[in-house]
Coordinates of C-alpha atoms (C1' of nucleotides) in Angstrom, one line a residue:
Chain A
M25 CA 5.6 29.9 -31.6
N26 CA 7.5 27.0 -30.1
G27 CA 9.1 24.4 -32.2
L28 CA 8.6 21.6 -29.7
S29 CA 5.2 20.8 -30.8
A30 CA 6.5 20.3 -34.3
I31 CA 9.1 17.9 -32.9
L32 CA 6.5 16.0 -31.0
A33 CA 4.0 15.9 -33.8
P34 CA 5.5 13.4 -36.3
S35 CA 6.6 10.7 -33.9
R36 CA 3.3 9.2 -33.1
F37 CA 0.7 11.6 -34.4
G38 CA -1.1 11.8 -37.7
G39 CA -1.0 8.0 -38.2
D40 CA -4.1 6.0 -37.8
D41 CA -2.9 4.5 -34.5
P42 CA -6.0 3.3 -32.6
A43 CA -4.5 4.2 -29.2
P44 CA -6.1 7.0 -27.3
L45 CA -4.9 10.4 -28.1
Y46 CA -3.6 11.2 -24.7
L47 CA -1.6 8.0 -24.5
R48 CA 0.0 8.8 -27.9
L49 CA 0.9 12.3 -26.6
E50 CA 2.3 10.7 -23.5
G51 CA 4.4 8.4 -25.5
A52 CA 5.7 11.2 -27.8
I53 CA 6.8 13.3 -24.8
R54 CA 8.4 10.2 -23.1
D55 CA 10.3 9.6 -26.3
A56 CA 11.4 13.2 -26.6
V57 CA 12.7 13.1 -23.0
A58 CA 14.4 9.8 -23.5
A59 CA 16.0 11.1 -26.7
G60 CA 17.2 14.2 -25.0
T61 CA 15.1 16.5 -27.3
L62 CA 13.6 17.6 -24.0
A63 CA 16.3 18.0 -21.3
P64 CA 15.7 18.2 -17.5
G65 CA 14.6 21.7 -16.6
D66 CA 13.3 22.5 -20.1
A67 CA 9.9 24.1 -20.3
L68 CA 7.2 22.5 -22.4
P69 CA 4.9 24.6 -24.5
A70 CA 1.9 25.8 -22.6
E71 CA -1.1 23.5 -22.5
R72 CA -3.2 25.8 -24.6
E73 CA -0.4 26.1 -27.1
L74 CA 0.2 22.3 -27.3
A75 CA -3.6 21.8 -27.8
A76 CA -3.8 24.3 -30.6
E77 CA -0.7 23.1 -32.5
L78 CA -1.7 19.4 -32.2
G79 CA -5.3 20.2 -33.0
I80 CA -6.6 18.5 -29.8
S81 CA -8.4 19.8 -26.8
R82 CA -6.7 21.1 -23.7
V83 CA -8.4 18.6 -21.5
T84 CA -6.8 15.8 -23.5
V85 CA -3.4 17.5 -23.3
R86 CA -3.8 17.8 -19.5
K87 CA -4.7 14.2 -19.2
A88 CA -1.4 13.2 -21.0
L89 CA 0.6 15.7 -18.9
A90 CA -1.1 14.4 -15.7
G91 CA 0.2 10.9 -16.4
L92 CA 3.7 12.1 -16.9
V93 CA 3.6 14.2 -13.7
A94 CA 2.4 11.2 -11.8
A95 CA 5.3 9.2 -13.3
G96 CA 7.7 11.9 -12.0
L97 CA 8.8 12.8 -15.5
L98 CA 7.3 16.3 -15.5
V99 CA 6.7 19.0 -13.0
Q100 CA 4.0 21.5 -13.2
R101 CA 4.1 24.9 -11.5
R102 CA 1.0 26.9 -11.4
G103 CA 1.3 30.3 -13.0
S104 CA 4.6 29.4 -14.4
G105 CA 4.6 26.3 -16.7
T106 CA 5.4 22.6 -17.2
Y107 CA 9.0 21.4 -17.0
V108 CA 11.0 18.3 -17.5
A109 CA 11.8 17.0 -14.0
Q110 CA 15.3 16.8 -12.6
P111 CA 16.0 13.1 -12.0
P112 CA 17.1 12.9 -8.3
R113 CA 20.3 11.2 -7.1
K114 CA 19.5 7.9 -5.6
V115 CA 20.6 7.2 -2.0
E116 CA 21.5 3.7 -1.0
Q117 CA 20.9 2.2 2.3
P118 CA 21.8 -1.3 3.6
L119 CA 18.8 -3.2 4.8
T120 CA 20.5 -5.6 7.2
R121 CA 22.0 -3.2 9.7
L122 CA 20.3 -0.8 12.0
T123 CA 22.0 2.3 10.9
S124 CA 21.7 6.0 11.7
F125 CA 20.0 7.8 8.9
T126 CA 22.1 10.9 9.6
E127 CA 25.4 9.2 9.7
D128 CA 24.5 7.1 6.7
L129 CA 23.8 10.1 4.6
R130 CA 26.9 11.9 5.9
T131 CA 29.3 9.1 4.9
R132 CA 27.7 9.1 1.5
G133 CA 28.5 12.8 1.0
Y134 CA 25.1 14.3 1.5
V135 CA 24.3 17.1 3.9
P136 CA 21.6 15.6 6.2
D137 CA 19.0 17.7 7.8
V138 CA 15.8 17.1 9.8
R139 CA 12.6 19.0 10.4
V140 CA 10.5 18.1 13.4
L141 CA 6.9 18.0 12.3
S142 CA 5.4 17.2 15.7
A143 CA 6.4 16.0 19.2
T144 CA 3.7 14.9 21.6
V145 CA 2.9 12.7 24.6
A146 CA -0.4 10.9 24.7
P147 CA -2.2 7.7 25.5
P148 CA -1.3 4.9 23.1
T149 CA -3.5 4.0 20.1
P150 CA -4.6 0.4 20.1
E151 CA -1.9 -0.3 17.5
E152 CA 0.8 1.2 19.6
A153 CA -0.4 -0.6 22.7
A154 CA -0.3 -3.9 20.9
V155 CA 3.1 -3.4 19.3
L156 CA 4.9 -1.8 22.3
D157 CA 3.0 -3.9 24.8
L158 CA 1.7 -1.0 26.8
G159 CA -1.2 -0.9 29.2
P160 CA -4.0 1.6 28.5
D161 CA -2.8 3.8 31.5
E162 CA 0.7 4.1 30.1
R163 CA 1.7 6.8 27.7
V164 CA 3.6 7.1 24.5
S165 CA 5.9 9.9 23.2
R166 CA 5.5 10.5 19.5
I167 CA 7.9 12.3 17.3
A168 CA 7.4 12.9 13.6
R169 CA 10.3 14.1 11.5
L170 CA 11.0 15.0 7.9
R171 CA 14.5 13.8 6.8
L172 CA 16.3 15.7 4.1
A173 CA 19.5 15.2 2.1
D174 CA 21.1 18.2 0.5
G175 CA 17.8 20.1 1.3
V176 CA 15.7 17.5 -0.7
P177 CA 13.0 15.7 1.4
M178 CA 13.8 12.0 1.5
A179 CA 11.6 10.4 4.2
I180 CA 8.9 11.0 6.8
E181 CA 9.5 9.2 10.1
A182 CA 6.9 8.9 12.7
A183 CA 8.2 7.2 15.9
S184 CA 6.4 6.1 19.0
V185 CA 8.3 5.3 22.2
P186 CA 7.0 4.4 25.6
A187 CA 7.0 7.7 27.5
V188 CA 9.0 6.2 30.4
H189 CA 11.9 5.9 27.9
L190 CA 11.4 9.3 26.4
P191 CA 9.6 11.8 28.6
D192 CA 10.4 14.7 26.4
P193 CA 10.0 13.9 22.7
A194 CA 10.7 17.5 21.8
A195 CA 14.3 16.9 22.9
V196 CA 14.8 14.7 19.8
G197 CA 16.6 16.3 17.0
L198 CA 18.6 14.4 14.4
S199 CA 18.8 11.1 16.3
L200 CA 16.2 9.4 18.4
Y201 CA 18.7 6.7 19.3
A202 CA 21.2 9.2 20.7
V203 CA 18.6 10.5 23.1
L204 CA 17.6 7.0 24.1
E205 CA 21.2 6.0 24.6
A206 CA 21.8 9.0 26.8
R207 CA 19.1 7.6 29.1
G208 CA 20.7 4.2 29.1
I209 CA 18.2 2.7 26.6
R210 CA 20.0 0.5 24.2
V211 CA 18.3 -0.9 21.2
V212 CA 20.0 -4.0 19.9
R213 CA 17.8 -5.4 17.1
A214 CA 14.8 -4.6 15.1
T215 CA 12.2 -6.2 12.8
Q216 CA 11.4 -4.2 9.7
R217 CA 8.5 -4.6 7.3
L218 CA 8.7 -3.1 4.0
A219 CA 6.1 -2.5 1.3
A220 CA 5.5 -0.2 -1.7
C221 CA 2.6 2.2 -1.5
N222 CA 1.1 5.2 -3.3
L223 CA 1.4 8.4 -1.3
A224 CA -1.7 10.2 -0.1
A225 CA -1.9 14.0 -0.4
A226 CA -0.5 14.9 3.1
E227 CA 2.7 12.7 2.8
A228 CA 3.2 13.6 -0.9
A229 CA 3.1 17.3 0.0
L230 CA 5.8 16.9 2.7
L231 CA 8.0 14.9 0.4
E232 CA 7.4 17.3 -2.5
V233 CA 6.2 14.7 -4.9
P234 CA 2.9 14.3 -6.8
V235 CA 0.0 12.6 -5.0
G236 CA 0.1 8.9 -5.8
A237 CA 3.9 8.8 -6.2
A238 CA 5.4 5.5 -5.2
A239 CA 7.1 5.3 -1.8
L240 CA 8.5 2.6 0.5
R241 CA 6.5 2.3 3.7
I242 CA 8.8 0.8 6.4
E243 CA 7.5 -0.2 9.8
R244 CA 10.2 -1.0 12.3
V245 CA 9.9 -2.4 15.8
A246 CA 13.1 -2.0 17.7
R247 CA 13.8 -4.1 20.8
L248 CA 16.0 -4.0 23.9
A249 CA 18.4 -6.9 24.8
D250 CA 15.6 -8.4 26.9
G251 CA 13.2 -8.5 24.0
R252 CA 11.0 -5.7 25.1
A253 CA 9.8 -3.4 22.3
A254 CA 11.2 0.1 22.7
E255 CA 10.3 1.9 19.5
F256 CA 7.7 1.6 16.8
T257 CA 8.5 3.7 13.7
R258 CA 6.5 4.1 10.5
S259 CA 8.4 5.7 7.7
F260 CA 7.7 6.8 4.1
F261 CA 10.8 6.9 1.8
R262 CA 10.6 8.5 -1.6
G263 CA 10.6 5.8 -4.1
D264 CA 12.5 7.9 -6.7
A265 CA 15.3 8.8 -4.3
Y266 CA 16.0 5.7 -2.2
D267 CA 17.5 2.3 -3.0
F268 CA 17.7 -0.3 -0.3
V269 CA 20.4 -2.9 -0.7
A270 CA 20.5 -6.3 0.9
E271 CA 23.0 -9.1 0.8
L272 CA 21.3 -12.5 0.8
D273 CA 22.7 -15.9 1.8
I274 CA 21.4 -19.1 0.4
G275 CA 18.3 -20.3 2.2
A276 CA 17.7 -23.6 3.8
Chain B
M16 CA -32.6 5.6 -7.6
N17 CA -29.7 4.7 -5.4
G18 CA -29.6 6.0 -1.8
L19 CA -25.8 6.1 -1.8
S20 CA -25.6 9.5 -3.3
A21 CA -27.8 10.7 -0.5
I22 CA -25.5 9.2 2.0
L23 CA -22.4 10.7 0.4
A24 CA -24.0 14.1 0.1
P25 CA -24.2 15.5 3.6
S26 CA -20.7 14.6 4.8
R27 CA -18.7 17.1 2.9
F28 CA -21.1 18.6 0.4
G29 CA -23.2 21.7 0.6
G30 CA -20.9 23.5 2.9
D31 CA -18.8 26.4 1.7
D32 CA -15.6 24.3 1.8
P33 CA -13.1 26.0 -0.4
A34 CA -11.5 22.6 -1.5
P35 CA -12.0 21.5 -5.1
L36 CA -15.2 19.6 -5.7
Y37 CA -13.5 16.5 -6.9
L38 CA -11.4 16.3 -3.7
R39 CA -14.5 16.7 -1.5
L40 CA -16.1 13.9 -3.4
E41 CA -13.0 11.8 -3.0
G42 CA -13.0 12.4 0.7
A43 CA -16.7 11.6 1.1
I44 CA -16.2 8.3 -0.7
R45 CA -13.1 7.5 1.4
D46 CA -15.1 8.2 4.5
A47 CA -18.0 6.0 3.4
V48 CA -15.6 3.1 2.7
A49 CA -13.8 3.6 6.0
A50 CA -17.1 3.8 7.9
G51 CA -18.3 0.6 6.2
T52 CA -21.2 2.3 4.5
L53 CA -19.6 1.1 1.3
A54 CA -18.2 -2.5 1.7
P55 CA -15.7 -4.3 -0.5
G56 CA -17.5 -5.5 -3.6
D57 CA -20.3 -3.0 -3.4
A58 CA -21.2 -1.1 -6.6
L59 CA -21.1 2.6 -6.6
P60 CA -23.9 4.6 -8.4
A61 CA -23.1 5.1 -12.1
E62 CA -21.0 8.1 -12.9
R63 CA -23.9 9.8 -14.6
E64 CA -26.1 9.1 -11.7
L65 CA -23.7 10.5 -9.2
A66 CA -23.2 13.6 -11.3
A67 CA -26.9 14.2 -11.6
E68 CA -27.7 13.7 -7.9
L69 CA -24.8 15.7 -6.7
G70 CA -25.4 18.4 -9.2
I71 CA -21.9 18.3 -10.6
S72 CA -20.5 17.4 -14.0
R73 CA -19.5 13.8 -15.0
V74 CA -16.0 14.9 -15.7
T75 CA -15.6 16.0 -12.1
V76 CA -17.1 12.8 -10.8
R77 CA -14.6 10.9 -13.0
K78 CA -11.7 12.9 -11.7
A79 CA -12.6 12.0 -8.1
L80 CA -13.1 8.3 -9.0
A81 CA -9.8 8.2 -10.9
G82 CA -8.0 9.3 -7.7
L83 CA -9.6 6.5 -5.7
V84 CA -8.9 3.9 -8.4
A85 CA -5.2 5.0 -8.5
A86 CA -5.2 4.6 -4.7
G87 CA -6.5 1.1 -5.1
L88 CA -9.7 1.9 -3.2
L89 CA -12.0 1.4 -6.1
V90 CA -12.1 -0.8 -9.2
Q91 CA -13.7 0.2 -12.5
R92 CA -15.0 -2.3 -15.0
R93 CA -16.0 -0.9 -18.4
G94 CA -19.5 -1.7 -19.3
S95 CA -20.2 -2.9 -15.8
G96 CA -19.6 -0.4 -13.1
T97 CA -17.5 1.0 -10.3
Y98 CA -16.9 -1.2 -7.2
V99 CA -15.2 -0.9 -3.9
A100 CA -11.9 -3.0 -4.2
Q101 CA -11.3 -6.1 -2.2
P102 CA -8.3 -5.5 0.0
P103 CA -5.8 -8.2 -1.0
R104 CA -4.2 -10.6 1.5
K105 CA -0.6 -9.6 2.1
V106 CA 2.2 -12.0 1.4
E107 CA 5.3 -11.8 3.6
Q108 CA 8.8 -12.6 2.4
P109 CA 12.0 -12.6 4.3
L110 CA 14.6 -10.3 2.9
T111 CA 17.8 -11.8 4.2
R112 CA 17.5 -15.3 2.7
L113 CA 17.7 -16.3 -0.9
T114 CA 14.4 -18.3 -1.0
S115 CA 12.4 -20.0 -3.6
F116 CA 9.3 -18.0 -4.5
T117 CA 7.3 -21.1 -5.1
E118 CA 8.3 -22.9 -1.8
D119 CA 7.8 -19.7 0.1
L120 CA 4.3 -19.3 -1.0
R121 CA 3.5 -23.0 -0.5
T122 CA 4.7 -22.9 3.1
R123 CA 2.4 -19.9 3.7
G124 CA -0.6 -21.7 2.4
Y125 CA -1.0 -20.2 -1.0
V126 CA -1.3 -22.1 -4.3
P127 CA 1.6 -20.9 -6.3
D128 CA 1.5 -20.7 -10.1
V129 CA 3.6 -19.3 -12.9
R130 CA 3.0 -18.1 -16.4
V131 CA 6.0 -17.9 -18.7
L132 CA 5.8 -14.7 -20.6
S133 CA 8.8 -15.2 -22.8
A134 CA 12.0 -17.3 -23.1
T135 CA 14.7 -16.3 -25.5
V136 CA 18.4 -16.5 -26.2
A137 CA 20.1 -13.4 -27.5
P138 CA 23.3 -11.3 -27.4
P139 CA 23.5 -9.4 -24.1
T140 CA 22.4 -5.8 -23.7
P141 CA 25.1 -3.5 -22.4
E142 CA 23.5 -3.7 -18.9
E143 CA 23.6 -7.5 -18.9
A144 CA 27.1 -7.6 -20.3
A145 CA 28.3 -5.3 -17.5
V146 CA 26.4 -7.0 -14.6
L147 CA 27.1 -10.6 -15.8
D148 CA 30.6 -9.8 -17.0
L149 CA 29.9 -11.2 -20.5
G150 CA 31.9 -10.5 -23.7
P151 CA 29.9 -9.2 -26.7
D152 CA 30.2 -12.5 -28.5
E153 CA 28.6 -14.5 -25.6
R154 CA 24.9 -14.9 -25.3
V155 CA 22.3 -14.6 -22.6
S156 CA 19.2 -16.6 -22.0
R157 CA 16.2 -14.6 -20.8
I158 CA 13.1 -15.8 -19.1
A159 CA 10.2 -13.6 -18.1
R160 CA 7.6 -15.0 -15.8
L161 CA 4.5 -13.9 -14.0
R162 CA 4.1 -15.3 -10.5
L163 CA 0.7 -15.9 -9.0
A164 CA -0.6 -16.8 -5.6
D165 CA -4.1 -18.4 -5.5
G166 CA -4.5 -17.2 -9.1
V167 CA -3.7 -13.5 -8.2
P168 CA -0.8 -12.0 -10.1
M169 CA 1.9 -11.1 -7.5
A170 CA 5.1 -10.4 -9.4
I171 CA 6.8 -10.1 -12.7
E172 CA 10.3 -11.7 -12.9
A173 CA 12.7 -11.1 -15.8
A174 CA 15.8 -13.1 -15.4
S175 CA 19.0 -13.1 -17.5
V176 CA 21.5 -15.9 -17.3
P177 CA 24.6 -16.5 -19.4
A178 CA 23.6 -19.0 -22.1
V179 CA 26.4 -21.4 -21.2
H180 CA 24.6 -22.0 -17.9
L181 CA 21.1 -22.2 -19.3
P182 CA 21.1 -23.2 -23.0
D183 CA 17.3 -23.7 -23.1
P184 CA 15.4 -21.0 -21.1
A185 CA 12.1 -22.5 -22.2
A186 CA 12.9 -25.4 -19.9
V187 CA 12.4 -23.2 -16.9
G188 CA 9.0 -23.5 -15.3
L189 CA 8.4 -22.7 -11.6
S190 CA 12.1 -22.6 -10.5
L191 CA 15.1 -21.2 -12.3
Y192 CA 17.4 -22.4 -9.6
A193 CA 16.2 -26.0 -9.9
V194 CA 17.1 -26.0 -13.6
L195 CA 20.5 -24.4 -12.8
E196 CA 21.1 -26.8 -10.0
A197 CA 20.4 -29.8 -12.3
R198 CA 23.3 -28.5 -14.4
G199 CA 25.6 -28.2 -11.4
I200 CA 25.3 -24.5 -11.2
R201 CA 25.0 -23.5 -7.5
V202 CA 24.1 -20.0 -6.6
V203 CA 25.3 -19.2 -3.0
R204 CA 24.7 -15.5 -2.5
A205 CA 23.1 -12.5 -4.0
T206 CA 22.9 -8.8 -3.8
Q207 CA 19.5 -7.3 -4.0
R208 CA 18.5 -3.6 -4.7
L209 CA 15.1 -2.6 -3.8
A210 CA 13.1 0.5 -4.6
A211 CA 9.5 1.7 -4.9
C212 CA 8.2 2.7 -8.3
N213 CA 5.0 3.5 -10.1
L214 CA 4.0 0.8 -12.6
A215 CA 3.9 1.6 -16.3
A216 CA 1.0 0.4 -18.5
A217 CA 2.6 -2.9 -19.6
E218 CA 3.6 -4.1 -16.1
A219 CA 0.4 -2.8 -14.5
A220 CA -1.7 -4.8 -17.0
L221 CA 0.1 -8.0 -16.2
L222 CA -0.3 -7.5 -12.5
E223 CA -3.9 -6.4 -12.9
V224 CA -3.5 -3.2 -11.1
P225 CA -4.1 0.4 -12.3
V226 CA -1.4 2.2 -14.1
G227 CA 0.8 4.1 -11.7
A228 CA 0.1 1.7 -8.8
A229 CA 3.0 1.3 -6.4
A230 CA 5.3 -1.6 -6.8
L231 CA 8.6 -2.9 -5.4
R232 CA 11.3 -3.1 -8.1
I233 CA 13.9 -5.5 -7.0
E234 CA 17.1 -6.1 -8.9
R235 CA 19.1 -9.2 -7.9
V236 CA 22.5 -10.3 -8.9
A237 CA 23.2 -13.9 -7.8
R238 CA 26.7 -15.3 -7.7
L239 CA 28.5 -18.6 -7.6
A240 CA 30.9 -19.6 -4.9
D241 CA 33.8 -18.2 -6.9
G242 CA 32.1 -14.8 -7.1
R243 CA 31.1 -15.0 -10.7
A244 CA 27.7 -13.5 -11.5
A245 CA 25.3 -16.2 -12.7
E246 CA 22.0 -14.5 -12.8
F247 CA 20.5 -11.0 -13.1
T248 CA 16.8 -10.6 -12.3
R249 CA 14.6 -7.6 -12.3
S250 CA 11.3 -8.1 -10.6
F251 CA 8.2 -6.0 -10.0
F252 CA 6.2 -7.0 -6.9
R253 CA 2.7 -5.7 -6.3
G254 CA 2.9 -3.1 -3.5
D255 CA -0.6 -3.9 -2.2
A256 CA 0.1 -7.6 -2.0
Y257 CA 3.6 -8.0 -0.7
D258 CA 5.4 -7.3 2.5
F259 CA 9.1 -7.8 2.9
V260 CA 10.4 -8.5 6.3
A261 CA 14.0 -8.0 7.5
E262 CA 15.6 -8.7 10.9
L263 CA 18.2 -6.0 11.6
D264 CA 21.2 -6.1 13.9
I265 CA 22.7 -3.1 15.5
G266 CA 25.1 -1.3 13.2
A267 CA 28.7 -0.5 13.8
Chain C
dG14 C1' -30.6 -3.0 -26.5
dA15 C1' -30.0 -0.5 -22.4
dG16 C1' -26.5 0.9 -19.4
dT17 C1' -21.7 1.4 -18.2
dG18 C1' -17.1 3.3 -18.3
dG19 C1' -13.5 5.5 -21.7
dT20 C1' -12.5 9.2 -24.6
dC21 C1' -12.8 13.8 -26.4
dT22 C1' -14.5 18.5 -27.3
dA23 C1' -15.0 23.8 -26.8
dG24 C1' -15.4 27.0 -23.7
dA25 C1' -15.4 29.2 -19.1
dC26 C1' -13.7 31.2 -14.7
dC27 C1' -10.2 31.2 -11.0
dA28 C1' -5.7 31.6 -8.5
dC29 C1' -1.2 32.2 -9.1
dC30 C1' 3.3 33.9 -11.2
dA31 C1' 6.0 36.8 -13.8
dT32 C1' 7.1 41.3 -15.6
Chain D
dT30 C1' -1.3 42.8 -16.8
dG31 C1' -1.0 38.8 -19.5
dG32 C1' 0.1 34.1 -19.4
dT33 C1' 0.1 29.9 -16.8
dG34 C1' -1.8 25.8 -14.7
dG35 C1' -6.2 24.3 -11.8
dT36 C1' -11.0 23.5 -11.9
dC37 C1' -15.5 22.8 -13.9
dT38 C1' -19.3 22.4 -17.3
dA39 C1' -22.6 20.2 -20.8
dG40 C1' -22.7 17.4 -24.3
dA41 C1' -21.1 13.9 -27.5
dC42 C1' -19.6 9.3 -29.5
dC43 C1' -17.5 4.8 -28.7
dA44 C1' -16.6 0.0 -26.9
dC45 C1' -17.9 -2.9 -23.8
dT46 C1' -21.0 -5.8 -20.6
dC47 C1' -25.0 -7.9 -19.3
dA48 C1' -29.5 -9.5 -19.5

DNA sequence: GAGTGGTCTAGACCACCAT
DNA sequence: TGGTGGTCTAGACCACTCA
């Protein structure tokens, strides 16, 4: 017997609230987490136990839990149980400077790390050809990396660079710009597009968040002093772990 | 009889794919939309019909559809049916200038509109008191608005301003800054924090997107020339409808 | 009134994790 | 081995939409 169900029960249950059962259960658990009755790391009663004690079906309990897992409030581990999630530390990043991810994290006291997911050379996709201004007979080097802070996945970065600038993408470790710089390629400015999206299964798995979790999708085109595009990068930053900060001036 | 089920069936069904049924159905529908077999606005077969023709249960069909609704690929209308979503036009906004939402939209060819959700004067919350540097005996004016472009909800804006600057929040229509300016209050710069989040039920309903849809949460603190904070605004921008663009210079 | 999605149930089997 | 979450079923009732 676990007393938690008893704690959850009175708050929104039993009344003649017309809201769906699963939403009432969701709200009750949200309240318990907000009130501290359920602390990060705490295990919830098993689904079957919750269902039995609340007198509702397990499917309904699962629907409530699914909503909270999608919201990042709970974590479910198969074979183990359901737990209150640890709220991650937020990382801040300035939006108006072209900074090194690695240095950025280090100066903020995190231990940066990177995992190279893939490194290939291939003909450009139509999108790459258009953005990087490449002919169909030229080639692009692609490097996909997973960025971590203190061991926690923070972002996926997939960069495309004309192969003439980066013949060996596998040589890239922490910093793409360091490798480019060593070859005399200096990026001086970039245009960044930023939007929110729900993560698909593949990206969610890499970032260790539930499918559908919110992320920032950032597309960056970096250019040389002469205006030629030298890099196209698409990144996915975990929405629950990253804050971007911008200083704005008054517009015209 | 609707031929769509027959079209969906062969692509990933029937094989001994070990993936869960609902994920296979999700993939099949994704493929059909990507291939154009299902075009935006098209109605899908009814849930019961899909279940019957595919020989699976309606609960499983619903789980697959729920994933695609959360991803923004489908729209469900109670009593009517399930439809392929219309991909919305994306609005671009520069991130490095403090611009007027209304003017911004107008110059881009949209018809801007606003709905005032609430306008109140009240004692500050602890958060407002800290950010706006208010004493507990001072008061804040709050104005919550829904921004629309061509009639489509784009963003929710909840602004808090010291009441001495804005005695009558109900007087604010399209532009908060215009009202402030008329009283001689000139905002000259702002700090903006930007993160991705999954929308809760209340915000999702206002923006007419499914619960859990990705949004940009932007918190802005605007300041006067003397550095005093004059405005604190928290906004939620639809992730599927808004792109923020920033020009970056090379960092130190 | 017929059809649709929204909710809910009771029960089943599986894969996985812990002990 | 026993408990956990993950998947799936067949059937039910409701509220809503649309003709």
